[in-house]
mmCIF file of C-alpha atoms in Angstrom:
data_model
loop_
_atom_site.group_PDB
_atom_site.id
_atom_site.type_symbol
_atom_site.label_atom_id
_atom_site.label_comp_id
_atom_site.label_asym_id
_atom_site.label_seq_id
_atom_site.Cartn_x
_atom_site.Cartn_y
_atom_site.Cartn_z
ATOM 1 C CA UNK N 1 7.699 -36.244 19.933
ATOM 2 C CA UNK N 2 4.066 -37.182 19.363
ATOM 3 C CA UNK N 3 0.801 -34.547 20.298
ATOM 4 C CA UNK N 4 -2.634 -35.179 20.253
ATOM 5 C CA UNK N 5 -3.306 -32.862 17.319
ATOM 6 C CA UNK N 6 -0.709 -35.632 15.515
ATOM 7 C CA UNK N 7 -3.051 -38.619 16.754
ATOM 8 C CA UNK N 8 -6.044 -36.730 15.295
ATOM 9 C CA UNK N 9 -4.416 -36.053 11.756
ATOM 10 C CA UNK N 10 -3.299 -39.265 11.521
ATOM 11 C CA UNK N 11 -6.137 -40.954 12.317
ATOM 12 C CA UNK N 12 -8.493 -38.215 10.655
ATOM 13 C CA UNK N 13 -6.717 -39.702 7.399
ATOM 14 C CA UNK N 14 -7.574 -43.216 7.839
ATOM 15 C CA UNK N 15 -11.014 -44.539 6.306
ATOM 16 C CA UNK N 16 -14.119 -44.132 6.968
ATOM 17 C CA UNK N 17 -12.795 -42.905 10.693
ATOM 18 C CA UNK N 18 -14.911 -40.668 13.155
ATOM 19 C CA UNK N 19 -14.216 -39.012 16.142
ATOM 20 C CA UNK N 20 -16.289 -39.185 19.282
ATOM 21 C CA UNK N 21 -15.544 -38.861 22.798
ATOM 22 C CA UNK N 22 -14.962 -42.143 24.560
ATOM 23 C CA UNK N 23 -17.214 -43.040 27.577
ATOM 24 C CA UNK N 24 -15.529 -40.741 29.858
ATOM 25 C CA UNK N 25 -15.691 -38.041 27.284
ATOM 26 C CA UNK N 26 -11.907 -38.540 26.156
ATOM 27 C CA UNK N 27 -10.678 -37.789 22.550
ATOM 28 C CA UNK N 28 -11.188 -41.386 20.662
ATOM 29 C CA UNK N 29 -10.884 -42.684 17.280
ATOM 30 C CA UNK N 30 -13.483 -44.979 15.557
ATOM 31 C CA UNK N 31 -13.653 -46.841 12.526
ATOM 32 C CA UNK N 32 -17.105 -48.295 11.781
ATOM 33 C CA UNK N 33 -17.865 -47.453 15.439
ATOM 34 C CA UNK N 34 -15.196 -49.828 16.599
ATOM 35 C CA UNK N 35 -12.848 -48.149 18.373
ATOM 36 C CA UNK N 36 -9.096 -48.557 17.343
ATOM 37 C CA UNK N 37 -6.901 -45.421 19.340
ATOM 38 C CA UNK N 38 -8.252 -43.116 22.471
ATOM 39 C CA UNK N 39 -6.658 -40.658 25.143
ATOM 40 C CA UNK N 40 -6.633 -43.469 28.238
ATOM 41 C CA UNK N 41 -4.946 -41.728 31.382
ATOM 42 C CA UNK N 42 -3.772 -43.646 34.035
ATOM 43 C CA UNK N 43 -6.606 -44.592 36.345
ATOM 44 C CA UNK N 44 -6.183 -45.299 40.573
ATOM 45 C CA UNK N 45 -6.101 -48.975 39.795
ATOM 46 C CA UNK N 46 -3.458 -48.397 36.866
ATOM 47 C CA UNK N 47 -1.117 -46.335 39.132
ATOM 48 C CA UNK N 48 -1.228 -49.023 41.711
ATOM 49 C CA UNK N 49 0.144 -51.476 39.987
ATOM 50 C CA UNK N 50 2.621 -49.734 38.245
ATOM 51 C CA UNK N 51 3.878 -48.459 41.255
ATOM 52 C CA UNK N 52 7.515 -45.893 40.808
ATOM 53 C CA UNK N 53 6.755 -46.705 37.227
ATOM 54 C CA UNK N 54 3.897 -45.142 36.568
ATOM 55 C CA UNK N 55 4.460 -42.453 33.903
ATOM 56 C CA UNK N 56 3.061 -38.844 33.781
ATOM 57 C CA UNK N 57 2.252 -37.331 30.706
ATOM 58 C CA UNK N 58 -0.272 -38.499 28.532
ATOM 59 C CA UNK N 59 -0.888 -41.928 27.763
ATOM 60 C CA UNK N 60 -2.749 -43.120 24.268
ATOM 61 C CA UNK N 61 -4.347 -46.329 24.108
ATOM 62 C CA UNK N 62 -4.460 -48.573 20.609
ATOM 63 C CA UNK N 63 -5.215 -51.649 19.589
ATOM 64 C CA UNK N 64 -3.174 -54.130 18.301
ATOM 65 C CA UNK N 65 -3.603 -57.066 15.938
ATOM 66 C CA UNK N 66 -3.321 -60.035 18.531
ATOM 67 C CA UNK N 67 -1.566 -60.683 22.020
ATOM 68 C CA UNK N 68 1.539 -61.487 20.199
ATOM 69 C CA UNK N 69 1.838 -58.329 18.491
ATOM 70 C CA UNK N 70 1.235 -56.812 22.077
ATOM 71 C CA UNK N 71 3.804 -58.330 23.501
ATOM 72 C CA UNK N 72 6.688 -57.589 20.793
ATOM 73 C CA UNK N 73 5.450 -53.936 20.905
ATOM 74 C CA UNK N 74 6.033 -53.966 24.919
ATOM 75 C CA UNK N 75 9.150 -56.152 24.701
ATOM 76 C CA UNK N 76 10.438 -54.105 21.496
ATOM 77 C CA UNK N 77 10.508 -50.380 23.991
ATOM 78 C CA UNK N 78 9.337 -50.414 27.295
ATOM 79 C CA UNK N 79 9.679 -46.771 27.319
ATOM 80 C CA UNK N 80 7.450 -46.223 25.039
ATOM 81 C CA UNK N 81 4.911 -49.031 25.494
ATOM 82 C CA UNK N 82 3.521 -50.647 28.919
ATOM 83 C CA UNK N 83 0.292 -52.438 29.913
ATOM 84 C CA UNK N 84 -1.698 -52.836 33.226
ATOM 85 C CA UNK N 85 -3.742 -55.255 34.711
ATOM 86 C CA UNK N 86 -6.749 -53.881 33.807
ATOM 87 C CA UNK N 87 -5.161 -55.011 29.609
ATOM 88 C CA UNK N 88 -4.354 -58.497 30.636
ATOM 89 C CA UNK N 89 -5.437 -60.744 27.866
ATOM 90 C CA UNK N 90 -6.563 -57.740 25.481
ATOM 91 C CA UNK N 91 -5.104 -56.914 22.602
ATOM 92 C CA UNK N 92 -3.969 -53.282 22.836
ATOM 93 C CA UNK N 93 -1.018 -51.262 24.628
ATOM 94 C CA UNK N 94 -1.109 -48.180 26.215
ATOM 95 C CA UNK N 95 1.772 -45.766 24.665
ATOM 96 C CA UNK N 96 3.429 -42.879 26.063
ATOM 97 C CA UNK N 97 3.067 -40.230 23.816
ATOM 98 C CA UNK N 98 5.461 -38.302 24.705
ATOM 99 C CA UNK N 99 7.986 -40.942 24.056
ATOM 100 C CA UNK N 100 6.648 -41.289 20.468
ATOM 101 C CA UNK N 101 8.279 -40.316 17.226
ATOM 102 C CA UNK N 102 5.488 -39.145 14.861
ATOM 103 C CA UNK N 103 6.932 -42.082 12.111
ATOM 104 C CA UNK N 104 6.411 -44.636 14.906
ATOM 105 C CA UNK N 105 2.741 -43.132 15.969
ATOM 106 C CA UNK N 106 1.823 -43.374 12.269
ATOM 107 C CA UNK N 107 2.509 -47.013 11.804
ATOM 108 C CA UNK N 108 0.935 -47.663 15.273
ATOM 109 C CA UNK N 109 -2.458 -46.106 14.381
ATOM 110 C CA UNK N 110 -2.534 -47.017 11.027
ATOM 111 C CA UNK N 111 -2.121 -51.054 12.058
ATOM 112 C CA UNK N 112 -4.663 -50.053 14.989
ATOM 113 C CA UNK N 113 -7.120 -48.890 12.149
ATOM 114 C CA UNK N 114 -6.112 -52.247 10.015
ATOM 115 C CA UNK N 115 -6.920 -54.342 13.412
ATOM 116 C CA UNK N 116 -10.590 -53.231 13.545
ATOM 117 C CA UNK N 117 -10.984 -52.291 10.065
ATOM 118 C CA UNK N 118 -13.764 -54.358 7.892
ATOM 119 C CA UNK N 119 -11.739 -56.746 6.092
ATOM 120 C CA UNK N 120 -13.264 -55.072 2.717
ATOM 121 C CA UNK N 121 -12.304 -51.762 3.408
ATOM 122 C CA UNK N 122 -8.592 -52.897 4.918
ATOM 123 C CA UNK N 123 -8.549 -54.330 1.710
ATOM 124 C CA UNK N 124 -9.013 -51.521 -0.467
ATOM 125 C CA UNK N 125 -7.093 -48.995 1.462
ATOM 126 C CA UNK N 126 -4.270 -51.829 1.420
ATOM 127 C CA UNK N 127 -4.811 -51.551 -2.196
ATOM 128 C CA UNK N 128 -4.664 -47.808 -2.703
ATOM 129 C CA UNK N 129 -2.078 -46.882 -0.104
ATOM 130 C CA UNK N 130 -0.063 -48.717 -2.040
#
């Protein structure tokens, strides 16, 4: 299953990507200072709702294209994807990582980077990613 040193090489090898603590000092993953995958534990309000179901471990947030995409991810493996409240109407997932295959992660954070990507440079990775 997935680490954090995978997040970080993965999305290390994106673009034009930085990394810089989030505001609470977590790991997170920028590109063009928008962020697009961070470390996002399970806060009081987050545990609350999710009740029994609440998972340990840790918990990786990313963005996703649009609510739709959210919603196949969570529908396509709810052991491996859930939201809380506090997402409603945003477009990213929370993901347990250590539910993750490292194939998976890849394609996750890669389509997080394309979601907040400059069209331009989306473009031209598109292009020479092949």
């Amino acid at each position: 299953m997935a680490t954090w040193d995978d997040v970080r090489r993965i999305a290390l090898a994106l673009p034009e990507t930085t990394e810089r603590g989030s505001h609470d000092d977590l790991p997170a993953w920028r590109v063009r200072d928008k962020l697009f995958v961070w470390e996002r534990p399970l806060r009081r309000g987050d545990l609350a709702a999710l009740g029994d179901a609440a998972p340990d471990g840790p918990i990786l947030g990313a963005r996703v294209p649009d609510l739709g995409a959210k919603e196949a991810l969570l529908a396509e493996d709810p052991a491996v994807y859930l939201t809380t409240p506090h997402f409603d109407g945003y477009p990213a997932v929370l993901v347990r990582l250590d539910r993750i295959g490292v194939e998976e992660l890849t394609e996750l954070v890669t389509e997080a980077w394309y979601a907040r990507a400059p069209k331009r440079l989306a473009a031209q990775f598109r292009t020479t990613a092949g």
